[in-house]
CSV table of C-alpha atoms in Angstrom, one decimal:
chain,number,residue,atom,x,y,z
A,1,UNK,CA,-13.3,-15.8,-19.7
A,2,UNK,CA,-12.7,-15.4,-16.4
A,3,UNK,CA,-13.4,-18.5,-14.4
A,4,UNK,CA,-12.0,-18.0,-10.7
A,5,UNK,CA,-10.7,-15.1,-8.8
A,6,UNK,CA,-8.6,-15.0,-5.3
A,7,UNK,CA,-9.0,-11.1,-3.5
A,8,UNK,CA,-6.6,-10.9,-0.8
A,9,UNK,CA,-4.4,-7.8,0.7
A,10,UNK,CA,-1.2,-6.9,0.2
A,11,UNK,CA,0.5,-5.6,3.3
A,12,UNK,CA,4.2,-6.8,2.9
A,13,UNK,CA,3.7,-7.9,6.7
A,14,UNK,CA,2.2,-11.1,5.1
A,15,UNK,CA,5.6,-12.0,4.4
A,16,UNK,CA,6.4,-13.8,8.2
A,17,UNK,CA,10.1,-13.0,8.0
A,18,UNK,CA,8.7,-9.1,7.5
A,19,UNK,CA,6.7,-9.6,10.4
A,20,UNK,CA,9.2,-10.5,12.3
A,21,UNK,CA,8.2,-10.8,16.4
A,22,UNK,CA,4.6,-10.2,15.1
A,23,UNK,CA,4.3,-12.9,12.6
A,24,UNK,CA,1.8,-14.8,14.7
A,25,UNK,CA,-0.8,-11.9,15.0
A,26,UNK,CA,-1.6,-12.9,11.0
A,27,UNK,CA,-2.1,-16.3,11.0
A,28,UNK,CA,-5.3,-16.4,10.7
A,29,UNK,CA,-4.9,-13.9,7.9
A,30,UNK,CA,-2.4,-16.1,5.7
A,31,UNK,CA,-4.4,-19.1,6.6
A,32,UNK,CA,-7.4,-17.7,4.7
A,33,UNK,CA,-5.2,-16.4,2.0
A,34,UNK,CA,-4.0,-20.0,2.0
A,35,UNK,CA,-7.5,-21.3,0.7
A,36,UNK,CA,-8.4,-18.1,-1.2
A,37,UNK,CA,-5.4,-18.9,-3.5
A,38,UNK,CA,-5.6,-22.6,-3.1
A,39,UNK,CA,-8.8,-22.5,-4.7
A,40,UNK,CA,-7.3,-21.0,-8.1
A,41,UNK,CA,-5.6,-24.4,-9.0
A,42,UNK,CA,-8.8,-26.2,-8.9
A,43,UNK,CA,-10.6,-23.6,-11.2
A,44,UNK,CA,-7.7,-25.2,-14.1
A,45,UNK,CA,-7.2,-22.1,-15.7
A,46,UNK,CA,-5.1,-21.1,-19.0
A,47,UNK,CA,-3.9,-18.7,-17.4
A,48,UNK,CA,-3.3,-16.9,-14.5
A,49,UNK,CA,-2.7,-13.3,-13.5
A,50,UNK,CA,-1.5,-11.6,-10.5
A,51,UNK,CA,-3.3,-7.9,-10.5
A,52,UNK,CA,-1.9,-5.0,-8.1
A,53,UNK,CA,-2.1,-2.0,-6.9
A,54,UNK,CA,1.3,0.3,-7.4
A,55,UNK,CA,1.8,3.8,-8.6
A,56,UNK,CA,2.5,4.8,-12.2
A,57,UNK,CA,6.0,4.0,-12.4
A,58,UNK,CA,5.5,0.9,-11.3
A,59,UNK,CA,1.9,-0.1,-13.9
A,60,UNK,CA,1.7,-2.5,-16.4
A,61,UNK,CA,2.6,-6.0,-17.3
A,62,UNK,CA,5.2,-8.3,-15.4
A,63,UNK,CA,6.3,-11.6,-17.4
A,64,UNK,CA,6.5,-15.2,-15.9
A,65,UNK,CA,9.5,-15.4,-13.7
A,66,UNK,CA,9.6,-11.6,-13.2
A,67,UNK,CA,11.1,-11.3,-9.6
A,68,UNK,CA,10.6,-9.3,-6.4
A,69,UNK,CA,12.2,-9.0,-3.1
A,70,UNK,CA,11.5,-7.8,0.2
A,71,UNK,CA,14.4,-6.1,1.3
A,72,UNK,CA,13.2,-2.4,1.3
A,73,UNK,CA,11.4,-4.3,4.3
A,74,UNK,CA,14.9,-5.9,5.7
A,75,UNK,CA,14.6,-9.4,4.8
A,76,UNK,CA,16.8,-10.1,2.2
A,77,UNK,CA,14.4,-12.7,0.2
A,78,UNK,CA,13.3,-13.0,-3.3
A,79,UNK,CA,10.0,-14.0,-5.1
A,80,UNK,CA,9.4,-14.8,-8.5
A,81,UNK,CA,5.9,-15.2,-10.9
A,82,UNK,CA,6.0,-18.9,-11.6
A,83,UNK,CA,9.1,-20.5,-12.0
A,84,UNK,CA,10.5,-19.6,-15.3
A,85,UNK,CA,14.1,-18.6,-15.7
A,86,UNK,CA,14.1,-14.5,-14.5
A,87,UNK,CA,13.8,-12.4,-17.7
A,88,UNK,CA,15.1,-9.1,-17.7
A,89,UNK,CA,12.9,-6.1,-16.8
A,90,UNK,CA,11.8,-4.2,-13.2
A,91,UNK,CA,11.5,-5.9,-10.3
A,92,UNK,CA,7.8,-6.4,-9.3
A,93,UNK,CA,6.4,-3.7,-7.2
A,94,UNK,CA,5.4,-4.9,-3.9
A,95,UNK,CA,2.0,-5.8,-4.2
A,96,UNK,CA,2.8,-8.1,-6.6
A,97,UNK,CA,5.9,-10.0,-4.6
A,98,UNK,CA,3.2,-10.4,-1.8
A,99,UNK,CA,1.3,-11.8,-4.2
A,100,UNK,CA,3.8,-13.9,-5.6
A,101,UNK,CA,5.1,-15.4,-2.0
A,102,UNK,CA,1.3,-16.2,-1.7
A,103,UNK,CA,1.5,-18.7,-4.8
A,104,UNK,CA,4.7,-20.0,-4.0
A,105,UNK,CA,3.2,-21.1,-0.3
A,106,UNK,CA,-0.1,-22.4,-2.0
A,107,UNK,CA,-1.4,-25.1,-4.6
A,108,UNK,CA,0.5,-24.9,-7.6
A,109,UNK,CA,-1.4,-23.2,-10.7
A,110,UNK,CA,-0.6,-25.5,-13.8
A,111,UNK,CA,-0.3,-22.4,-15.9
A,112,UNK,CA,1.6,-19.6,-17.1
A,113,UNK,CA,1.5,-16.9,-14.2
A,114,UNK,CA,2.2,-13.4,-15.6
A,115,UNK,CA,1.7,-10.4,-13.4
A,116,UNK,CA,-0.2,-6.8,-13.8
A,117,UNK,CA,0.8,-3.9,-11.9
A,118,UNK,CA,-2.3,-1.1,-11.7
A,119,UNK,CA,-2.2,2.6,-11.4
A,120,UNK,CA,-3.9,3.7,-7.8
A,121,UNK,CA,-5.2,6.4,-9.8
A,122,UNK,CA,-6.6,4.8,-13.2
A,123,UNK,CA,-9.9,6.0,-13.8
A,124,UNK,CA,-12.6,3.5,-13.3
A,125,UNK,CA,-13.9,3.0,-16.8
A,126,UNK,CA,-9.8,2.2,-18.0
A,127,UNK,CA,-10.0,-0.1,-15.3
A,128,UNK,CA,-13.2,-2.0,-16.5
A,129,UNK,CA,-12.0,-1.8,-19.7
A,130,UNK,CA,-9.0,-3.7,-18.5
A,131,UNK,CA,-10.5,-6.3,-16.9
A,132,UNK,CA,-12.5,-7.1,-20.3
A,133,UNK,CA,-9.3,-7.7,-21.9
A,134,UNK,CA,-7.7,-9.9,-19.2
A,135,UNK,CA,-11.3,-12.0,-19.2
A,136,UNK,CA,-10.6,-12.2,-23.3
A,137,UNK,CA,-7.0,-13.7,-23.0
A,138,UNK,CA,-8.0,-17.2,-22.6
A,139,UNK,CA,-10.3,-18.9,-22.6
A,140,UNK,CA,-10.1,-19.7,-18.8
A,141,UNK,CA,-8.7,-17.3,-16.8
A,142,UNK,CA,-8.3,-17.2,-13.0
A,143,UNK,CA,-6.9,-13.4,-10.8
A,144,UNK,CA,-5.4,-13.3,-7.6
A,145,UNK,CA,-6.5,-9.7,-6.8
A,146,UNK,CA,-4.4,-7.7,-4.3
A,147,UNK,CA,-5.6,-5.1,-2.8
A,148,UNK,CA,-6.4,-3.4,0.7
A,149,UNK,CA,-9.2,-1.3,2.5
A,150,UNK,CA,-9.8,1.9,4.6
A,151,UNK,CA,-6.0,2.4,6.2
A,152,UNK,CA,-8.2,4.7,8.5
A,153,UNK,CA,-10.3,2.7,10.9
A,154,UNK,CA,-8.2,3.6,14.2
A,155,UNK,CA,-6.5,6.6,15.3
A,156,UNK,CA,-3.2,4.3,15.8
A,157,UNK,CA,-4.4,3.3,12.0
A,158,UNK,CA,-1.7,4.6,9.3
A,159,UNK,CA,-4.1,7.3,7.8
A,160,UNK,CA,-5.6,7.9,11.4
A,161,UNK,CA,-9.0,7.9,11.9
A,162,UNK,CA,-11.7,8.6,9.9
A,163,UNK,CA,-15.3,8.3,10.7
A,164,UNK,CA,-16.1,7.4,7.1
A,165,UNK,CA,-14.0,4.4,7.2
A,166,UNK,CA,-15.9,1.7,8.7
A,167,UNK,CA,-19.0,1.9,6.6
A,168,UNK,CA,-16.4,1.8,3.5
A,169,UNK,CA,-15.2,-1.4,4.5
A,170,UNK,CA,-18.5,-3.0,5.5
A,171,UNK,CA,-19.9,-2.1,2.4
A,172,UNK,CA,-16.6,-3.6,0.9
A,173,UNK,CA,-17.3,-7.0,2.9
A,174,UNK,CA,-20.7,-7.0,0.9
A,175,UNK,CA,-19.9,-6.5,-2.1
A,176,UNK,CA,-16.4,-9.1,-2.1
A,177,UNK,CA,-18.7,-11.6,0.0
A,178,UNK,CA,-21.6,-11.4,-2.9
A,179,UNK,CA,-19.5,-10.8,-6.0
A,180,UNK,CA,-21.6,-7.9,-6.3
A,181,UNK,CA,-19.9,-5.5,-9.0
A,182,UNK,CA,-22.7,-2.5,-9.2
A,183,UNK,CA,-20.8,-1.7,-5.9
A,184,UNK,CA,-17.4,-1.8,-6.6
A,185,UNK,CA,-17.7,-0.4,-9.8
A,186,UNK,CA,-18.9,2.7,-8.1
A,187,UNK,CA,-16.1,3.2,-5.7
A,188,UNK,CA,-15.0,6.7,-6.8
A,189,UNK,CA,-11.0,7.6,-6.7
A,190,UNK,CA,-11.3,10.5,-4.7
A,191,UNK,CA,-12.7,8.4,-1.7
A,192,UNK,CA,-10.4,5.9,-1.9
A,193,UNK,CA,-7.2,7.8,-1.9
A,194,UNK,CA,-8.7,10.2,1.3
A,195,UNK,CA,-9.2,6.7,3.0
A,196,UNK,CA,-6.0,4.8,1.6
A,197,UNK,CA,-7.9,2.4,0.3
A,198,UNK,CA,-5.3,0.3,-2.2
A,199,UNK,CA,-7.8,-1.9,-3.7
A,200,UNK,CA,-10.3,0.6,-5.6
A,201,UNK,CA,-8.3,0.1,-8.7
A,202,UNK,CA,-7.9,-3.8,-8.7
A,203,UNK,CA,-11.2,-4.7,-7.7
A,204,UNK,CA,-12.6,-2.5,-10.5
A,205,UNK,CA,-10.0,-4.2,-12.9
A,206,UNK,CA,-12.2,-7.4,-11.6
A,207,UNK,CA,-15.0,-6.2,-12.1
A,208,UNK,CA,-14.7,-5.6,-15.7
A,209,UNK,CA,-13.4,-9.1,-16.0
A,210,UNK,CA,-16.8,-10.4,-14.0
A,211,UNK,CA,-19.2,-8.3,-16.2
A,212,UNK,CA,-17.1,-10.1,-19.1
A,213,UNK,CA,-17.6,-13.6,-17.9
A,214,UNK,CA,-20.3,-16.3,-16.5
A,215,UNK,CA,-21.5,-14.4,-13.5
A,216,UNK,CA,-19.5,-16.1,-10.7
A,217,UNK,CA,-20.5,-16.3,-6.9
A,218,UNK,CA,-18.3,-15.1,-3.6
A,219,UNK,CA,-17.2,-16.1,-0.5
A,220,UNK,CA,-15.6,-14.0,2.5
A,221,UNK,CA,-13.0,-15.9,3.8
A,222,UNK,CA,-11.8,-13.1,6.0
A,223,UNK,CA,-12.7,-9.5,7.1
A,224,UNK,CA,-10.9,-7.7,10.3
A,225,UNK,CA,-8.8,-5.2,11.0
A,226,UNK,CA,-5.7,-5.2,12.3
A,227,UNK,CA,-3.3,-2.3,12.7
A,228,UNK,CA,-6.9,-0.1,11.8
A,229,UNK,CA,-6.1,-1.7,7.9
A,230,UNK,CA,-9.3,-3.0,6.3
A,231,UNK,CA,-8.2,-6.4,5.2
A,232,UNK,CA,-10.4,-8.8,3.3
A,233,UNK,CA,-10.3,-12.2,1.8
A,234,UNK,CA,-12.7,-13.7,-0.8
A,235,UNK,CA,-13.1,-16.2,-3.5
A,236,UNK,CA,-14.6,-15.7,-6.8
A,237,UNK,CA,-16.4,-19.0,-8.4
């Protein structure tokens, strides 16, 4: 059953060695992350799973101590899930090493911490159905949920701008800030690609968990901006 879930985004940038001479413009932004992820230790789960968005050579299951870096960013520094001895297998895709630094600079989680990489472009229903069988792996079981919004609120925004964007993201805000899975379970694929929107996939693997669970309740923690990225922060509880 799922009992606790951290959303936060996954922009490698995060990382303050990535960001380099702009480090300080996210502080606020790894601050909320901070308590967003914080919070999962106190929900004592079983078990805990990082979910992220990646494309399909990079989908499905990471073990504890799997192991990431950051150097196709140019900082040579590794993460791992947990701290288990490294296994072999792929390194973790970089929503998931973003992830990881986030637990490693955070409450520690007494218990195992696995990872799941998600296909941008899983259909919505194989991502519900995914959810239901992370919520039915434990009995308590907490997500740290990466994902992003609209890449297209600004003209100097990666995907430029798109007029469509901001009332994407605000109804995002909603639905994150109210646990409210009718919405995100309707986000369609299509939209979310034209809008780089990295999230659609994760948050739907969420909401299959949710519907599979004790309804919980949200909280926005954060919801700006920057770069013309839609980035949110939210607890599940």
């Amino acid at each position: 059953m799922l009992v606790a879930a951290a959303l936060c985004p996954c922009p490698p940038l995060l990382v303050p060695e990535v960001a380099a001479g702009a480090a300080g413009e996210l502080d606020p932004l790894r601050a909320a992350c901070r308590e967003a992820v914080d919070a999962l230790a106190a929900a004592r789960p079983d078990r805990l799973v990082v979910v992220g968005p990646t494309d399909g050579a990079g989908a499905g299951p990471y073990p504890q101590g799997a192991t990431g870096s950051f150097r196709g960013f140019g900082v040579d520094q590794e993460v791992g899930l947990g701290t288990a001895p490294h296994p072999p297998g792929p390194p973790l895709p970089p929503s998931l090493s973003v992830g990881a630094w986030l637990l490693a600079h955070a409450t520690p989680v007494d218990a195992p911490v696995t990872g799941l990489g998600v296909d941008g472009a899983l259909a919505p229903e194989d991502c519900l159905e995914a959810g239901r069988e992370l919520a039915a792996s434990a009995p308590r079981v907490a997500l740290l949920v990466m994902g992003d919004g609209s890449a297209c609120r600004t003209v100097k925004a990666p995907g430029y701008h798109d007029e469509r964007a901001a009332d994407y993201d605000a109804a995002l805000a909603r639905a994150l800030a109210t646990a409210d899975t009718d919405t995100l379970a309707a986000l369609t694929p299509a939209l979310a690609t034209t809008l780089q929107s990295t999230g659609r996939a994760p948050w739907q693997l969420l909401t299959g968990a949710a519907r599979a669970s004790t309804p919980l309740r949200g909280t926005l923690r954060y919801d700006e901006a920057p770069y013309g990225v839609g980035y949110f922060v939210a607890s599940w509880g």
